[in-house]
Structure formats: C-alpha cells, structure tokens
CSV table of C-alpha atoms in Angstrom, one decimal:
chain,number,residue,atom,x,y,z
A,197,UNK,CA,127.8,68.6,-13.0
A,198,UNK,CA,129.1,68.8,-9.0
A,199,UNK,CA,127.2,69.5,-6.6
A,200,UNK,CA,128.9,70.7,-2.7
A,201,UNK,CA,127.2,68.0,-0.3
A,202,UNK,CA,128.1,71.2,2.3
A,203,UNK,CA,126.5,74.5,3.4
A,204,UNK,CA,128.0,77.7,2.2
A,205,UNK,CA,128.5,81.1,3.9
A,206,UNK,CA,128.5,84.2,1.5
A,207,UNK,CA,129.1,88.0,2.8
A,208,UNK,CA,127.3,89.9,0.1
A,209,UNK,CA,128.5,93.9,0.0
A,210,UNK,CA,126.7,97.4,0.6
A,211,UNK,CA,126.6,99.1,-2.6
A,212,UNK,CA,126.9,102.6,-4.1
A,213,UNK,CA,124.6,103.2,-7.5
A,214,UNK,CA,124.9,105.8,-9.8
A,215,UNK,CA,127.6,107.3,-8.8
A,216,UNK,CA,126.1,110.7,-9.1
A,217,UNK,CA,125.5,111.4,-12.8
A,218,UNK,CA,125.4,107.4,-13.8
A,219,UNK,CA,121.8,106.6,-13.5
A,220,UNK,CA,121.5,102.9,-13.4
A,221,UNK,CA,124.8,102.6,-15.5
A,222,UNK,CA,127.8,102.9,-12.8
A,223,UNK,CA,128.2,101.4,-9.2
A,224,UNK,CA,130.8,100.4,-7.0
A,225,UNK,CA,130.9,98.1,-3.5
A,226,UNK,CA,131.8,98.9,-0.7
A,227,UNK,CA,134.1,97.1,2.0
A,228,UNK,CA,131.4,97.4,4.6
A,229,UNK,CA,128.5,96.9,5.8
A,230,UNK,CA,127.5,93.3,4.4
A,231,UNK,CA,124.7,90.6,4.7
A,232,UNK,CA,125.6,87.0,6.0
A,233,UNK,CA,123.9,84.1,4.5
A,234,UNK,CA,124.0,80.3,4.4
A,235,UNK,CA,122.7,78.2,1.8
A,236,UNK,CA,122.3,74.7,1.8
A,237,UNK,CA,120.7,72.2,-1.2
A,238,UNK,CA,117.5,70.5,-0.4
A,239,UNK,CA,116.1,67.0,-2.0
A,240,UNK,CA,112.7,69.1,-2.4
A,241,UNK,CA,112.5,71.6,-5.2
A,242,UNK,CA,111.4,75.3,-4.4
A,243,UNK,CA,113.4,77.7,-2.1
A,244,UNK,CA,113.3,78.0,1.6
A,245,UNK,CA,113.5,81.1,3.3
A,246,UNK,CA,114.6,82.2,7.2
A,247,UNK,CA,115.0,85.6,8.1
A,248,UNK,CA,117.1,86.9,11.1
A,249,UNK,CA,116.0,90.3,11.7
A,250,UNK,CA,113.3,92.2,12.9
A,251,UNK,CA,112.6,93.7,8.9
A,252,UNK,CA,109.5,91.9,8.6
A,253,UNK,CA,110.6,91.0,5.4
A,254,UNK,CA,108.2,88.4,3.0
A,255,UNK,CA,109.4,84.8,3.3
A,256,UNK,CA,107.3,83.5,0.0
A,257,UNK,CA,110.3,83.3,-2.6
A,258,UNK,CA,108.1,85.2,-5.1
A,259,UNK,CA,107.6,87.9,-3.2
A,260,UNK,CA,111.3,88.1,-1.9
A,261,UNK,CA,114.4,89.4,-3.6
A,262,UNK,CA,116.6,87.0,-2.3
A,263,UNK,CA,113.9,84.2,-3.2
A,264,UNK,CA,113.1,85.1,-6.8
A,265,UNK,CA,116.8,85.4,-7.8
A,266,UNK,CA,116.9,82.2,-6.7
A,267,UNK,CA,114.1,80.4,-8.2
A,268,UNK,CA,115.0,82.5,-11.8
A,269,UNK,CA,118.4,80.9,-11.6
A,270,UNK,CA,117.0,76.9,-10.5
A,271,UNK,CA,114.7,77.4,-13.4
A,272,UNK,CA,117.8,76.9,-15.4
A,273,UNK,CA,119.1,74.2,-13.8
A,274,UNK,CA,118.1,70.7,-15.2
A,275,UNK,CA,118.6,68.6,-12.0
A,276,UNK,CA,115.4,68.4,-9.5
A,277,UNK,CA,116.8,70.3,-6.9
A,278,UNK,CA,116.0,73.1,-4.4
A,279,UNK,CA,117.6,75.3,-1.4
A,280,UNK,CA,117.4,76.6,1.8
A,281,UNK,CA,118.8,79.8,2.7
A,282,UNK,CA,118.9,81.9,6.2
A,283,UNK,CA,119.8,85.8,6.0
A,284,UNK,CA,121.0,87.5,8.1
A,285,UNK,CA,120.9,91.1,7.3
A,286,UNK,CA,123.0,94.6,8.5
A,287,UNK,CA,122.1,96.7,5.5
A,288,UNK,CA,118.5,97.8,6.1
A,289,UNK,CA,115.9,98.1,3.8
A,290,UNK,CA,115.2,101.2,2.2
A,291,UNK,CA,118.5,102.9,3.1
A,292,UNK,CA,120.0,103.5,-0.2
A,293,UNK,CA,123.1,101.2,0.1
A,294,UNK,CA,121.8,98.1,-2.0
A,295,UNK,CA,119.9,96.3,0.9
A,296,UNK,CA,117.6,94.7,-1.8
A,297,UNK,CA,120.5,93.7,-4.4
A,298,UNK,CA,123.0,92.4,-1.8
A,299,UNK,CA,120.2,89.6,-0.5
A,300,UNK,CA,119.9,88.7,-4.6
A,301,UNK,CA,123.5,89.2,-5.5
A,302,UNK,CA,124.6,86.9,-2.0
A,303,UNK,CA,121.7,84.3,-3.0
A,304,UNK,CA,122.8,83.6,-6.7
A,305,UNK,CA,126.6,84.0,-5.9
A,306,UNK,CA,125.6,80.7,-3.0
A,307,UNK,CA,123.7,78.7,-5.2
A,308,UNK,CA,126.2,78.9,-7.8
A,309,UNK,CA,129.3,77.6,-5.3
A,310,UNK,CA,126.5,74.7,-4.4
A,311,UNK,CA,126.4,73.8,-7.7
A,312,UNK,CA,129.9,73.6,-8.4
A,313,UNK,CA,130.6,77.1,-9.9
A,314,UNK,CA,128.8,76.4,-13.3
A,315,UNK,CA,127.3,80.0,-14.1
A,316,UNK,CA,129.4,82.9,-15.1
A,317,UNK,CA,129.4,86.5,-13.7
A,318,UNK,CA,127.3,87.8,-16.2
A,319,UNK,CA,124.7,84.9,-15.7
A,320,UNK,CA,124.6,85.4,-11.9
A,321,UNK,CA,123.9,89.4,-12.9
A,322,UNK,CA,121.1,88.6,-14.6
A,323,UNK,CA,119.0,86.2,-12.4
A,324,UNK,CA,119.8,88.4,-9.4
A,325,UNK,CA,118.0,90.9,-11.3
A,326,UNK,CA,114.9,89.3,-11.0
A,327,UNK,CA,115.3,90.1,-7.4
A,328,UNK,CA,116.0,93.9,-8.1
A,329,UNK,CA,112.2,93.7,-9.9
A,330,UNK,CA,110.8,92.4,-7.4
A,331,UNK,CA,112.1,95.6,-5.0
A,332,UNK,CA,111.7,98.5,-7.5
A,333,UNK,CA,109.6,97.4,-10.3
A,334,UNK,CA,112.7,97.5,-12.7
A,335,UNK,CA,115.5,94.8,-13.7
A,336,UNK,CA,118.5,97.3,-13.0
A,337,UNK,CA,122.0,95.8,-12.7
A,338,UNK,CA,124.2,99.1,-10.9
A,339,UNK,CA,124.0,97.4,-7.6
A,340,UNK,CA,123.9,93.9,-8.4
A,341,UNK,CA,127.2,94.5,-10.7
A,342,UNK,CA,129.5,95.8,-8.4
A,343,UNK,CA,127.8,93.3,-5.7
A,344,UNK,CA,129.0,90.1,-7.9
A,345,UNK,CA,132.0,91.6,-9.6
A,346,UNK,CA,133.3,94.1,-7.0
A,347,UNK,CA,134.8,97.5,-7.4
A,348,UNK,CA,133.3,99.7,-9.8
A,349,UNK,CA,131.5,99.0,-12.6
A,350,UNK,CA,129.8,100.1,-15.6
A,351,UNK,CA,126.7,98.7,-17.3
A,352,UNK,CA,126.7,99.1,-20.7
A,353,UNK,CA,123.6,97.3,-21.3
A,354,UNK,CA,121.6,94.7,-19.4
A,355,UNK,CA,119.5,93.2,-23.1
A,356,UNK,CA,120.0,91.0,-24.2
A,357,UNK,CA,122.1,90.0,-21.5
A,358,UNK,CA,124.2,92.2,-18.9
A,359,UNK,CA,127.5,93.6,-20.3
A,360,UNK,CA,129.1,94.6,-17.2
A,361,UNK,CA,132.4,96.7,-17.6
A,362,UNK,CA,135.2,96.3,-14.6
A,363,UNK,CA,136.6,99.5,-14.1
A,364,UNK,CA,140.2,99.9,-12.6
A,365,UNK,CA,139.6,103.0,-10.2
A,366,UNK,CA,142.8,104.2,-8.0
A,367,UNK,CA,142.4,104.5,-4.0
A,368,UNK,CA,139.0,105.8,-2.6
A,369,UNK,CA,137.8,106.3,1.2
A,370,UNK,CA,134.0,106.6,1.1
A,371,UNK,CA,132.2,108.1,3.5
A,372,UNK,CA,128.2,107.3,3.8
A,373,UNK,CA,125.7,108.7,6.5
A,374,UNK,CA,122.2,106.4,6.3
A,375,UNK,CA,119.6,108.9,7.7
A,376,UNK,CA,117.3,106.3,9.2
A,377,UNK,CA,114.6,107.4,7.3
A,378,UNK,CA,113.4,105.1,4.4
A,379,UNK,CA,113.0,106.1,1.0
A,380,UNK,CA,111.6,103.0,-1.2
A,381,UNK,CA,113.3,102.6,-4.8
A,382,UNK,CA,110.2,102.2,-6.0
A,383,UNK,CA,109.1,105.7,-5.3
A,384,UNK,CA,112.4,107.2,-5.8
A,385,UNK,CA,111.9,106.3,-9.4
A,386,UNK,CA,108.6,107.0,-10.0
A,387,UNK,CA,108.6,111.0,-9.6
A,388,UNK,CA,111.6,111.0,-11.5
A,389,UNK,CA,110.9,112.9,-15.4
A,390,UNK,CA,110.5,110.6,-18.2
A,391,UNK,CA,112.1,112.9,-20.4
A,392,UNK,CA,115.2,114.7,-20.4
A,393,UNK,CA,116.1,118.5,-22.3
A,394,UNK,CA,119.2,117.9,-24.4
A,395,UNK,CA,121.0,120.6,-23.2
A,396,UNK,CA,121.0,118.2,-19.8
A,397,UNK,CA,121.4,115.1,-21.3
A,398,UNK,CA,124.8,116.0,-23.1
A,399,UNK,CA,126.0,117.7,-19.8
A,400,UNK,CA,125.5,114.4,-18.5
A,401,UNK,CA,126.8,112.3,-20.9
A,402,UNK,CA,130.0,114.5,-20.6
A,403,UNK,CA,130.1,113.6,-16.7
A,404,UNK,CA,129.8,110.0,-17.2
A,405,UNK,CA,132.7,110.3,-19.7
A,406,UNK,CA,134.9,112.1,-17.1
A,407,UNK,CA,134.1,110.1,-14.6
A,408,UNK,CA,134.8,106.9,-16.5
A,409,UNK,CA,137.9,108.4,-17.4
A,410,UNK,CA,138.8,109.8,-14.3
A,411,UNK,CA,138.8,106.3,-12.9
A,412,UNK,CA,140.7,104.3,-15.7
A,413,UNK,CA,143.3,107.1,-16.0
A,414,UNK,CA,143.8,107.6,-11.4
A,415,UNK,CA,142.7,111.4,-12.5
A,416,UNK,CA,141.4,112.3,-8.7
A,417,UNK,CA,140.3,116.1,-10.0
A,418,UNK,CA,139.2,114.9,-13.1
A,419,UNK,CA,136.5,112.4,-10.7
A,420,UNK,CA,135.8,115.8,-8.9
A,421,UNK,CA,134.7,117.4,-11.7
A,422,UNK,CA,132.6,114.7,-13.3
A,423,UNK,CA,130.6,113.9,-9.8
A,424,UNK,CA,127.8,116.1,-10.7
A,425,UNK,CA,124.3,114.9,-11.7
A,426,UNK,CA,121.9,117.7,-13.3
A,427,UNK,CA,119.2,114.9,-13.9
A,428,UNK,CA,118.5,112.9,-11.4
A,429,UNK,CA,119.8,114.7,-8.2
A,430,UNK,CA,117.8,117.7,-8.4
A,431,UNK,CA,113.9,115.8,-8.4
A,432,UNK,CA,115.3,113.2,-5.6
A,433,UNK,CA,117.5,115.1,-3.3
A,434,UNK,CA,114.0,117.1,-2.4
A,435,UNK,CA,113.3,113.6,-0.7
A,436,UNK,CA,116.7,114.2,1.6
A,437,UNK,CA,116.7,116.5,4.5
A,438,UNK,CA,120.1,117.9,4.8
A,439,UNK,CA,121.4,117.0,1.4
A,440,UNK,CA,122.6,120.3,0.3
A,441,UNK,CA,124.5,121.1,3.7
A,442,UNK,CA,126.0,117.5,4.0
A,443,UNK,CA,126.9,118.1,0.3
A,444,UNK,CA,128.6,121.3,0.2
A,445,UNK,CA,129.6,121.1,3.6
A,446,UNK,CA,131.8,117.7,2.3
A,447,UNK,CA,133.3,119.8,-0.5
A,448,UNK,CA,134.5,122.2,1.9
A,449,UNK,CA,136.0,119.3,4.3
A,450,UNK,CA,137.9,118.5,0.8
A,451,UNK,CA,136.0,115.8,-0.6
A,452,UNK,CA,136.1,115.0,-4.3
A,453,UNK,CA,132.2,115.0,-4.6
A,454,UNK,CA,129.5,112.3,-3.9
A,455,UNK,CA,125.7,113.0,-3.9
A,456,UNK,CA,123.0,110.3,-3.5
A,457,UNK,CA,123.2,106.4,-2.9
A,458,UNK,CA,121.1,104.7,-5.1
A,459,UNK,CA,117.8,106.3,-4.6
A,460,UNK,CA,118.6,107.3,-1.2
A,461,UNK,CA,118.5,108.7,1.4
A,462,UNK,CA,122.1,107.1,1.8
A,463,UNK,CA,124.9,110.1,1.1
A,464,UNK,CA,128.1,109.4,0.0
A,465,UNK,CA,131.3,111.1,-0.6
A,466,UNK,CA,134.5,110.4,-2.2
A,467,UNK,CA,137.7,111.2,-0.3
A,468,UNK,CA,141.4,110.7,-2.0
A,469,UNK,CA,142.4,109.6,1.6
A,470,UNK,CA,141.5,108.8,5.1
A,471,UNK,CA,141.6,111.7,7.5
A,472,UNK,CA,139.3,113.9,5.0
A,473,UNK,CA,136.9,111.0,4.9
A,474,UNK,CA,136.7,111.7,8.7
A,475,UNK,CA,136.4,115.1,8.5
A,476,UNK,CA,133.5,114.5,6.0
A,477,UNK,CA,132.0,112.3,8.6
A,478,UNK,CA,132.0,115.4,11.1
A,479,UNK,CA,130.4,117.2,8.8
A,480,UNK,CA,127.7,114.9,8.3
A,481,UNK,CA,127.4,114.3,12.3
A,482,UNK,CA,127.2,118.1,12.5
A,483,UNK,CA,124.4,117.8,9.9
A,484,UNK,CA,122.1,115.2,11.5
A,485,UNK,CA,122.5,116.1,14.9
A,486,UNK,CA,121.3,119.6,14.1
A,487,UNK,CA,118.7,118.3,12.4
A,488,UNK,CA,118.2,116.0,15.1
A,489,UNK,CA,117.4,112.9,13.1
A,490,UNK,CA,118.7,109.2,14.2
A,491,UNK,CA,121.4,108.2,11.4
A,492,UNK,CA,124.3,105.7,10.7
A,493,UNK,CA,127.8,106.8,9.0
A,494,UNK,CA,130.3,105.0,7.7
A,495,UNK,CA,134.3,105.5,6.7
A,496,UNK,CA,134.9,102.7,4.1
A,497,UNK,CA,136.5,101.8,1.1
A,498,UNK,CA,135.5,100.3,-1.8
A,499,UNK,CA,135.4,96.4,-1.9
A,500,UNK,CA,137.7,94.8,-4.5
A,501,UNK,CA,136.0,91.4,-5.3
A,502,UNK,CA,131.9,91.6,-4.1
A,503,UNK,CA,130.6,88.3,-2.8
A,504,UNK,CA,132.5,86.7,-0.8
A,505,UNK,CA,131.9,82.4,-0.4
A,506,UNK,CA,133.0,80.7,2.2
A,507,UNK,CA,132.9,77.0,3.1
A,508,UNK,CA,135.5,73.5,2.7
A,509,UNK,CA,134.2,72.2,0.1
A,510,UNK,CA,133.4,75.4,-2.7
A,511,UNK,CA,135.1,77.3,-4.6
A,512,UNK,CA,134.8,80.8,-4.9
A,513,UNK,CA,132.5,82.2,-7.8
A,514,UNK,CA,133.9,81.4,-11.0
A,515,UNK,CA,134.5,84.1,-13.7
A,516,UNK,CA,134.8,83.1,-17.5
C-alpha cells in the first residue's frame, strides 16, 4: 500500500440533516461554510490534535470527533502508523449545520488520501461515525453522508454497514440563518418521543417518498409538498425562537419549504432560484433583529462532491 510522504489540506462541508421529515435518513452539503484541515502521518502511532479557534474544544482523540474517527479508521490499518491533524474550524459547534460531522467526515476523507486512497466511501462513512457518537450519543450517518459523498443523500441503513444512496436533485439555493444560540444534538434527541402514532408515521413515510421523488424526478412543487415533518419538528422547534415566523414568513417570500438543520437551531429554506433565496434571507434578518438575537445567514447552494483534498502528491477520495 502507498503512503503520501506529503501533508494534505481537506475543506470538509456544512451540512443539512433531515431535510424536514427525513429523520437521520436524508441530508445534503452545502457549498459553504467549511472547515480547513491538514493532516500529516507521523512515525508514532496515536493521533495528534491542534485546534485553531477559540471553541475550547477536547484535544484527547477519544474525546474528540475528529480524533475518534480517526483512531476507528487506524485501527484498521495494519501498518504502525499515526497522524497529526490541525483544524481549523468556521462551522461552530452546536449550530445545527454539521459542525461535529464535518471535523469526522474531513479527518477520515485526509487519512484516506495519506494512505493512498485505499478505503471506499462507504468505509470512510462508517468510521467517521464513530465521531458522530462521540457528539450525540448515536452513530448517525445524514451528515456524514452528504459530507463524504456530496449532494443529497439517503441512508437507507447504516448495519451492518452504511448503504448510502446518491440522490440526483435539480438546482437549489439554500438559505440558512444560525441563531447564535447553541442547541446540543445530544439534547435535541433526547426529549424527542420514542414512539410514534401510525397515523403520523405513514404521513411521514408519504413525505419522505415525495421528497425522494421530488428530487430524482426535478419535481420543484412536488419538494414543496413533501417538506413537512409532523414528527420531529413539532417537540424541537419549541427549542427555536422565531421558528414559526422565519418559517411561514419564507413560504410567503416564495420558498419551497425548509424547517430545522439537523437538531438546530440552524433554519433552512429551499429556494428554486436566487433572488427568493434573498428575499428569504430578509425575512429571516427581519426575524432576528426583532427578536434582537445575534445570528449568522447564509445564501448557498448545495455542494456537488463533499470533501474536498488538496495537496501534490494525493489523489482525491476514491469511490468504488
């Protein structure tokens, strides 16, 4: 096996999971914002961590996300070897936007370019899962998907192993507001029910269908109609000041529908083109500022091809 004597640079994507009524099944990246990082191999076995923020995040690999994806995937490797990786990150903790799955998605994505591209996508999936656990409690795979693979995906099952779904979706402007309050995935999952009335759960399972179909088929009102959740949304968006005005305000603007980021408190809409995106965005600086809460938006598209790798000597991530 090859090894790259060099340093890589990987740009690992925000993320969108869920997708309203897809509950750890359906996600999709977005073009921006991303985490930087550089890895390098090391003679000495273990992982090395530097930070460069103010996050106060854990440097001991186990008790980091970008660190245990890491050492899950060197358990697999045979050769004595170890890495080093600095981070860099723009997608804060807690926001909603796959902060967590973007340090575990970038780490494995590196590693596998140092070591000459010999994992495949659904192998990187599931060792940067072991950094989603680490952050939430739970091995989920809808932001670490779409953070490896790019554009949207479906997870149809993560055991054995992931079975991760490309779907081909037409055009989409996204437009996300971070209220810079922090919601912790953790939490977000544990007050939601742990059981579901039928009458909800085949109302659901008919959204996921539509949406799924609205993608594949370029169906923009068909997407419309499918973005609602009548699960999930109604126990977390309590969490969310100003969800139902951002919300209904967006639909008015003429967006397609959106709801909540992962667990939040990240909002996002779906626009079938640019200027109502921006008009979503003034609705959602209407929102905030009456509120008067501190927040971030952003006008974005979704990101075709997830991690990016960057250095002379390796290859991109290698799909098979």
């Amino acid at each position: 096996m090859s090894f790259s004597s060099q340093p890589v640079t990987v740009l690992a994507p925000a993320t969108v999971a869920n997708v309203v009524c897809g509950f750890d099944v359906l996600g999709f990246a977005l073009a921006e914002p991303a985490d930087e990082m550089q890895l390098r191999l090391t003679e000495q076995p273990g992982v090395v961590i530097t930070h460069e923020d103010d996050f106060g995040l854990p440097t001991e690999p186990a008790r980091n996300v970008a660190g245990a994806a890491l050492l899950a995937m060197l358990r697999a490797v045979p050769e004595e070897v170890g890495v080093a990786i600095h981070i860099r990150k723009t997608i804060r903790p807690g926001s909603g936007i796959g902060s967590s799955a973007a340090s575990a998605a970038g780490a494995v994505v590196g590693l596998n370019a140092l070591l000459g591209n010999r994992f495949s996508q659904p192998e990187l999936v599931h060792y940067a899962m072991y950094g989603e656990e680490v952050a939430s409690g739970a091995r989920h795979a809808d932001n670490i998907a779409p953070a490896i693979y790019g554009g949207v995906t479906l997870i149809r099952a993560t055991l054995p192993s992931p079975d991760v779904v490309p779907l081909d979706a037409p055009p989409l402007f996204v437009t996300v507001v971070h209220p810079q309050i922090e919601i912790k995935t953790a939490d977000a999952r544990r007050i939601l029910r742990q059981e579901v009335p039928l009458r909800d759960a085949i109302r659901q399972w008919g959204n996921v269908g539509g949406l799924v179909a609205g993608l594949l088929q370029h169906d923009y009102a068909l997407i419309g109609r499918s973005l609602e959740d009548v699960v999930v949304e109604p126990v977390r968006s309590i969490l969310i000041p100003g969800f139902a005005e951002v919300k209904d305000g967006s639909r008015v603007a003429g967006a397609l529908g959106g709801g909540i980021s992962g667990s939040g408190p990240a909002l996002f809409m779906l626009s079938q083109d640019e200027a109502t995106a921006r008009a979503v965005e003034n609705v959602m600086h209407a929102t905030y500022q009456r509120l008067g809460l501190d927040y971030h938006t952003y006008v974005t598209t979704i990101h075709p091809t997830g991690c990016q790798v960057s250095s002379e000597s390796a290859a991109g991530p290698e799909s098979r």
